[in-house]
Coordinates of C-alpha atoms and ligand atoms in Angstrom, one line a residue:
M1 CA 13.1 -43.7 48.9
R2 CA 12.7 -45.9 45.8
V3 CA 10.0 -45.0 43.3
H4 CA 8.3 -47.9 41.6
F5 CA 6.7 -47.4 38.2
S6 CA 4.1 -49.8 37.0
I7 CA 4.6 -51.4 33.6
Q8 CA 1.6 -49.3 32.4
Q9 CA 3.3 -46.0 33.6
L10 CA 6.5 -46.9 31.8
I11 CA 4.7 -47.7 28.6
A12 CA 2.7 -44.5 28.8
G13 CA 5.9 -42.5 29.3
A14 CA 7.6 -44.1 26.4
T15 CA 4.5 -43.5 24.2
L16 CA 4.4 -39.8 25.1
A17 CA 8.2 -39.4 24.3
A18 CA 7.7 -41.1 21.0
L19 CA 4.7 -38.9 20.1
S20 CA 6.6 -35.8 21.0
A21 CA 9.5 -36.9 18.7
L22 CA 7.1 -37.7 15.9
T23 CA 5.4 -34.3 16.3
S24 CA 8.7 -32.4 16.1
L25 CA 9.6 -34.5 13.1
A26 CA 6.3 -33.8 11.4
Q27 CA 6.6 -30.1 12.2
A28 CA 10.1 -30.0 10.7
Q29 CA 8.6 -31.6 7.5
V30 CA 5.7 -29.2 7.1
P31 CA 6.6 -27.3 3.9
K32 CA 7.3 -23.6 4.5
P33 CA 5.3 -21.1 2.4
N34 CA 6.9 -19.7 -0.7
V35 CA 7.3 -16.0 -0.8
V36 CA 8.7 -13.9 -3.6
V37 CA 10.4 -10.5 -2.8
L38 CA 10.2 -8.0 -5.6
A39 CA 12.8 -5.3 -5.0
T40 CA 12.3 -1.8 -6.4
G41 CA 14.9 0.3 -4.5
G42 CA 14.4 3.0 -1.9
T43 CA 16.0 3.4 1.5
I44 CA 15.6 -0.2 2.4
A45 CA 18.2 -0.8 -0.2
G46 CA 20.1 2.3 0.7
A47 CA 23.6 2.9 2.0
G48 CA 25.2 5.7 4.0
A49 CA 28.8 6.7 4.6
S50 CA 28.7 5.8 8.3
A51 CA 26.5 4.3 11.0
L52 CA 25.7 7.9 12.1
N53 CA 24.1 8.7 8.7
S54 CA 20.5 7.8 9.4
A55 CA 19.1 10.5 7.0
T56 CA 22.1 11.2 4.7
Y57 CA 22.6 8.3 2.3
A58 CA 22.1 7.1 -1.2
A59 CA 18.8 5.2 -1.8
A60 CA 18.5 2.2 -4.1
K61 CA 22.1 0.8 -3.9
V62 CA 21.9 -2.7 -2.3
P63 CA 20.7 -5.5 -4.6
V64 CA 17.9 -7.8 -3.5
D65 CA 20.2 -10.9 -3.2
K66 CA 22.3 -9.0 -0.7
L67 CA 19.3 -7.8 1.2
L68 CA 18.0 -11.3 1.6
A69 CA 21.5 -12.8 2.4
G70 CA 21.8 -10.3 5.2
L71 CA 18.7 -11.7 6.9
P72 CA 19.2 -15.4 7.5
E73 CA 16.2 -15.4 9.9
L74 CA 14.0 -15.3 6.7
A75 CA 14.7 -19.1 6.3
N76 CA 12.7 -19.8 9.5
V77 CA 9.7 -18.1 8.0
A78 CA 9.4 -19.1 4.4
N79 CA 11.2 -20.2 1.3
V80 CA 12.2 -16.8 -0.1
K81 CA 13.2 -15.9 -3.7
G82 CA 14.2 -12.4 -4.7
E83 CA 13.7 -10.5 -8.0
Q84 CA 15.2 -7.1 -8.8
V85 CA 12.3 -5.4 -10.7
F86 CA 13.8 -1.8 -10.5
Q87 CA 16.5 -0.1 -8.4
I88 CA 15.3 3.4 -8.0
A89 CA 14.2 5.9 -5.4
S90 CA 10.4 5.8 -5.3
E91 CA 10.0 9.6 -5.8
S92 CA 11.1 8.8 -9.4
F93 CA 8.3 6.2 -10.0
T94 CA 6.1 6.8 -13.0
N95 CA 2.9 5.2 -14.2
T96 CA 5.1 2.9 -16.3
Q97 CA 6.8 1.5 -13.1
L98 CA 3.4 1.0 -11.5
M99 CA 2.1 -0.9 -14.5
T100 CA 5.3 -3.1 -14.8
L101 CA 5.2 -3.9 -11.0
G102 CA 1.4 -4.6 -11.0
K103 CA 1.6 -7.0 -14.0
R104 CA 4.6 -8.9 -12.3
V105 CA 2.7 -9.2 -9.0
S106 CA -0.4 -10.4 -10.9
A107 CA 1.6 -13.0 -12.8
L108 CA 3.3 -14.3 -9.6
V109 CA 0.1 -14.6 -7.5
K110 CA -1.4 -16.9 -10.2
Q111 CA 1.4 -19.3 -9.7
A112 CA 0.5 -22.3 -7.4
D113 CA 4.0 -22.3 -6.0
V114 CA 3.7 -18.7 -4.7
D115 CA 1.9 -18.2 -1.4
G116 CA 2.7 -14.5 -0.9
V117 CA 4.5 -11.5 -2.4
V118 CA 6.6 -8.8 -0.7
I119 CA 7.6 -5.6 -2.5
T120 CA 10.5 -3.6 -1.1
H121 CA 10.0 0.0 -2.0
G122 CA 11.0 3.6 -1.3
T123 CA 8.9 5.2 1.4
D124 CA 8.2 8.5 -0.5
T125 CA 5.5 7.0 -2.8
L126 CA 5.0 3.7 -1.1
E127 CA 1.4 4.7 -0.2
E128 CA 0.6 5.2 -3.9
T129 CA 2.0 1.9 -5.1
A130 CA 0.3 0.0 -2.2
F131 CA -3.1 1.6 -3.0
F132 CA -2.6 0.9 -6.8
L133 CA -1.9 -2.8 -6.2
N134 CA -4.9 -2.9 -3.8
L135 CA -7.1 -1.8 -6.7
V136 CA -5.9 -3.9 -9.6
V137 CA -4.3 -7.2 -8.5
H138 CA -7.0 -10.0 -8.4
T139 CA -5.9 -12.3 -5.6
D140 CA -6.6 -13.2 -1.9
K141 CA -3.0 -14.1 -1.4
P142 CA -1.1 -11.7 0.9
I143 CA 0.8 -8.9 -0.9
V144 CA 2.9 -6.8 1.5
V145 CA 4.8 -3.6 0.6
V146 CA 7.7 -2.6 2.9
G147 CA 10.3 0.1 3.1
S148 CA 12.5 1.6 5.8
M149 CA 13.3 5.1 7.1
R150 CA 17.0 4.4 7.7
P151 CA 19.5 2.6 5.4
G152 CA 20.9 -0.7 6.6
T153 CA 24.3 0.9 7.3
A154 CA 22.8 3.2 10.0
L155 CA 22.6 2.6 13.7
S156 CA 19.2 1.2 14.7
A157 CA 18.3 0.6 11.1
D158 CA 14.7 -0.5 10.7
G159 CA 14.8 -2.2 7.3
A160 CA 15.8 -5.7 8.5
L161 CA 12.9 -6.1 11.0
N162 CA 10.5 -4.5 8.6
L163 CA 11.5 -7.0 5.9
L164 CA 11.3 -9.9 8.2
D165 CA 7.8 -8.8 9.3
A166 CA 6.8 -8.3 5.7
V167 CA 7.8 -11.9 4.8
T168 CA 6.1 -13.2 8.0
V169 CA 2.8 -11.5 7.0
A170 CA 3.1 -12.6 3.4
A171 CA 3.7 -16.2 4.5
S172 CA 0.6 -16.1 6.9
K173 CA -2.7 -17.6 5.9
D174 CA -4.5 -15.2 8.3
A175 CA -3.2 -12.3 6.1
A176 CA -5.2 -13.5 3.1
G177 CA -8.1 -11.5 1.9
K178 CA -7.2 -8.3 3.7
G179 CA -6.1 -6.4 0.7
V180 CA -2.6 -5.1 0.1
L181 CA -0.7 -4.6 3.4
V182 CA 2.2 -2.5 4.5
T183 CA 4.4 -3.6 7.4
M184 CA 6.4 -0.7 9.0
N185 CA 7.6 -0.3 12.6
D186 CA 5.8 -3.4 14.0
S187 CA 2.4 -2.2 12.5
I188 CA 0.4 -3.9 9.8
Q189 CA -1.3 -1.1 7.8
S190 CA -3.9 -1.2 5.0
G191 CA -2.4 -0.3 1.7
R192 CA -5.5 1.8 1.0
D193 CA -5.4 3.8 4.2
V194 CA -1.7 4.2 5.0
V195 CA 0.1 7.5 4.4
K196 CA 3.7 8.6 5.2
S197 CA 3.0 11.2 7.9
V198 CA 6.5 11.9 9.2
N199 CA 9.5 12.3 7.0
L200 CA 12.3 11.6 9.4
K201 CA 11.2 9.1 12.0
V202 CA 10.9 5.3 11.9
E203 CA 7.3 5.7 13.0
A204 CA 6.6 7.4 9.7
F205 CA 3.5 5.5 8.5
R206 CA 0.0 5.7 9.9
S207 CA -3.6 5.4 8.8
Q208 CA -6.2 7.9 10.2
W209 CA -8.5 4.9 10.6
G210 CA -5.9 2.9 12.5
A211 CA -3.6 0.0 11.8
L212 CA -5.1 -3.4 10.9
G213 CA -2.8 -5.1 13.4
F214 CA 0.7 -5.6 14.7
V215 CA 3.3 -8.2 13.9
I216 CA 5.5 -8.9 16.9
E217 CA 8.2 -11.6 17.1
G218 CA 6.9 -13.4 14.1
K219 CA 3.2 -13.5 15.1
N220 CA 0.4 -11.4 13.6
Y221 CA -2.2 -9.7 15.9
W222 CA -5.2 -8.5 14.0
F223 CA -7.7 -5.9 15.3
R224 CA -9.7 -5.0 12.2
A225 CA -10.2 -5.7 8.5
P226 CA -10.7 -3.3 5.6
V227 CA -14.3 -2.5 4.5
K228 CA -13.6 -0.9 1.2
R229 CA -13.4 -3.0 -2.0
H230 CA -10.0 -4.3 -2.9
T231 CA -8.0 -7.0 -4.8
A232 CA -10.2 -10.0 -5.6
Q233 CA -13.4 -8.0 -5.1
S234 CA -12.2 -5.1 -7.3
E235 CA -13.8 -4.3 -10.7
F236 CA -10.4 -3.3 -12.0
D237 CA -7.9 -5.9 -13.2
I238 CA -4.3 -5.0 -14.1
D239 CA -4.5 -7.9 -16.7
N240 CA -7.0 -5.8 -18.6
I241 CA -5.3 -2.4 -18.2
N242 CA -2.6 -1.3 -20.7
E243 CA -2.2 2.3 -19.6
L244 CA -3.3 4.5 -16.7
A245 CA -5.3 7.6 -17.6
P246 CA -3.5 10.9 -17.4
V247 CA -4.6 12.6 -14.1
E248 CA -2.7 15.5 -12.4
I249 CA -2.9 17.2 -9.1
I250 CA -3.0 20.9 -8.4
Y251 CA -2.6 22.2 -4.9
S252 CA -4.6 25.2 -3.6
Y253 CA -3.6 27.8 -1.0
G254 CA -4.2 31.5 -0.2
N255 CA -3.6 33.7 -3.2
V256 CA -3.5 30.7 -5.6
P257 CA -3.7 32.1 -9.2
R258 CA -5.6 30.5 -12.1
T259 CA -2.4 30.1 -14.1
G260 CA -1.7 26.5 -13.1
F261 CA -5.2 25.4 -13.6
D262 CA -5.4 27.0 -17.1
A263 CA -2.1 25.5 -18.1
L264 CA -3.1 22.0 -16.9
A265 CA -6.3 22.2 -18.9
K266 CA -4.3 22.2 -22.1
T267 CA -2.2 19.1 -21.4
G268 CA -4.7 16.4 -22.4
I269 CA -5.5 15.3 -18.8
K270 CA -8.7 13.2 -18.2
A271 CA -9.1 14.5 -14.6
V272 CA -7.7 17.0 -12.3
I273 CA -7.4 16.4 -8.5
H274 CA -7.9 19.7 -6.7
G275 CA -6.0 19.5 -3.4
G276 CA -7.9 22.1 -1.5
P277 CA -7.7 23.5 2.0
G278 CA -10.3 22.5 4.6
N279 CA -13.2 20.4 3.2
G280 CA -11.6 20.5 -0.2
S281 CA -12.5 24.2 -0.5
V282 CA -12.2 26.0 -3.9
A283 CA -11.3 29.7 -4.0
D284 CA -14.0 31.8 -5.7
R285 CA -11.6 32.9 -8.4
I286 CA -10.7 29.2 -9.1
V287 CA -14.3 28.0 -9.5
P288 CA -14.6 29.3 -13.1
A289 CA -11.2 27.6 -13.9
L290 CA -12.5 24.2 -12.7
Q291 CA -15.9 24.8 -14.5
A292 CA -14.0 25.5 -17.7
M293 CA -12.1 22.2 -17.3
R294 CA -15.3 20.3 -16.7
S295 CA -16.9 21.9 -19.8
A296 CA -13.8 20.7 -21.7
G297 CA -14.6 17.1 -20.6
I298 CA -12.0 17.0 -17.8
Q299 CA -13.3 15.3 -14.6
V300 CA -12.9 17.6 -11.5
I301 CA -12.2 15.7 -8.3
R302 CA -12.1 17.6 -5.0
S303 CA -9.6 16.3 -2.4
S304 CA -8.2 18.0 0.6
R305 CA -4.7 18.9 1.8
V306 CA -5.9 18.4 5.4
P307 CA -4.4 15.1 6.7
E308 CA -7.5 13.7 8.3
G309 CA -11.3 13.6 7.8
F310 CA -12.9 13.3 4.4
V311 CA -14.4 15.6 1.8
L312 CA -18.2 15.9 2.0
R313 CA -20.2 16.2 -1.2
N314 CA -22.3 19.4 -1.7
A315 CA -21.1 20.9 1.7
E316 CA -19.3 24.2 0.8
Q317 CA -19.2 23.5 -3.0
P318 CA -22.3 22.6 -5.1
D319 CA -20.8 19.4 -6.5
D320 CA -24.1 18.3 -8.0
K321 CA -24.6 21.6 -9.8
Y322 CA -21.0 21.7 -11.1
D323 CA -20.9 17.9 -11.9
W324 CA -17.8 17.5 -9.7
V325 CA -16.6 14.4 -7.8
V326 CA -15.3 14.3 -4.2
A327 CA -12.4 12.1 -3.2
H328 CA -13.9 11.0 0.1
D329 CA -11.0 10.4 2.6
L330 CA -8.3 9.9 -0.1
N331 CA -5.5 12.4 -0.1
P332 CA -4.6 14.0 -3.5
Q333 CA -1.9 11.5 -4.3
K334 CA -4.2 8.5 -3.6
A335 CA -7.1 10.2 -5.4
R336 CA -4.9 10.5 -8.4
I337 CA -4.2 6.7 -8.4
L338 CA -7.9 5.8 -8.1
A339 CA -8.9 8.3 -10.8
A340 CA -6.1 7.0 -13.1
V341 CA -7.4 3.4 -12.7
A342 CA -11.2 4.3 -12.8
L343 CA -10.9 6.3 -16.0
T344 CA -9.6 3.2 -17.8
K345 CA -13.2 1.9 -17.4
T346 CA -15.6 4.9 -17.2
D347 CA -15.7 8.7 -17.9
D348 CA -19.1 9.1 -16.3
S349 CA -18.9 11.4 -13.2
K350 CA -21.7 9.6 -11.3
E351 CA -19.9 6.3 -11.9
L352 CA -16.7 7.9 -10.7
Q353 CA -18.4 9.1 -7.6
R354 CA -19.6 5.6 -6.9
I355 CA -16.1 4.3 -7.3
F356 CA -14.7 6.9 -4.9
W357 CA -17.3 5.9 -2.3
E358 CA -16.6 2.2 -2.7
Y359 CA -12.8 1.9 -3.0
Ligands
DAS401 N1 13.9 8.7 -1.5 C1 13.1 7.8 -0.7 C2 12.4 6.8 -1.6 O1 13.0 6.1 -2.4 C3 14.0 7.0 0.2 C4 13.1 6.2 1.1 O2 12.7 6.7 2.1 O3 12.8 5.0 0.8 O4 11.2 6.7 -1.5

């Protein structure tokens, strides 16, 4: 049977084909976002002796250029440039590394030709760095911190997909204004909330308040947004900070002696984070040690060693009477970061408590 097309149908078909070709051409010409990857070391840059070494390896060995060259899929997502800021395992980070990294990120996000920043980082203190950047970098541009639990040399290594996801999120307009983010194991976590909760599995990072979303096959799926102050809304700005305040943590447990508390009190710290059991509980024999610290002008901040929940003010400890601060839901290591930043602006305990409620 012969099919007859009218002149009009032929013209319509040709027009549609031309439009489709023009659309593909236009899409091909849409400039890709520019993402800078700042490499600091960690397992994501690690190397093991064999594919079976998923936990036995040397961290911080592979340079950023090699990391990026090993992931050609990045070119489909963004124009990516790498910088090797450090090459260390993150348990060895100090406040100096935090400041150097923070100032570099702050400089990059001010550049019109930078749309997002990724930081490759060891997993051990990743949650501290992510929270620090969340507090002090003034931008709405996406900043994504990423690590891996297995080195790239291992079977089922997780670093490549984590890094691709991090660049995908950093290149995404819908990731703007959500604070510093962490992409691990398909999840998009808040840099404020995320903690390393398992020390040997790829599903190592979680937030007690849940992930912000997922990134699957190059697409972001968002389910919530942070409510605590961060980045562009923060009253803290890395550009106005020269040095973090000295703040230390002391862990409490049954039988804990005063020794550590009394020793810390003589080191010139501005605040002590008490990592207590339960609701940040303080043993009766330790209360006078903390009161002595407070009388010496050291801020006392009660956190908890319990992974979930938050420390309630004036519950089992008379915080008003002792002029102590509670760390809200922040674990001791995150409470240290917030205190070290906050004390660059205020030494007033009521102001500190406001800050711990708001950030
Ligand atoms: N030592 C760990 C670190 O650098 C390795 C890792 O898990 O990234 O944090």
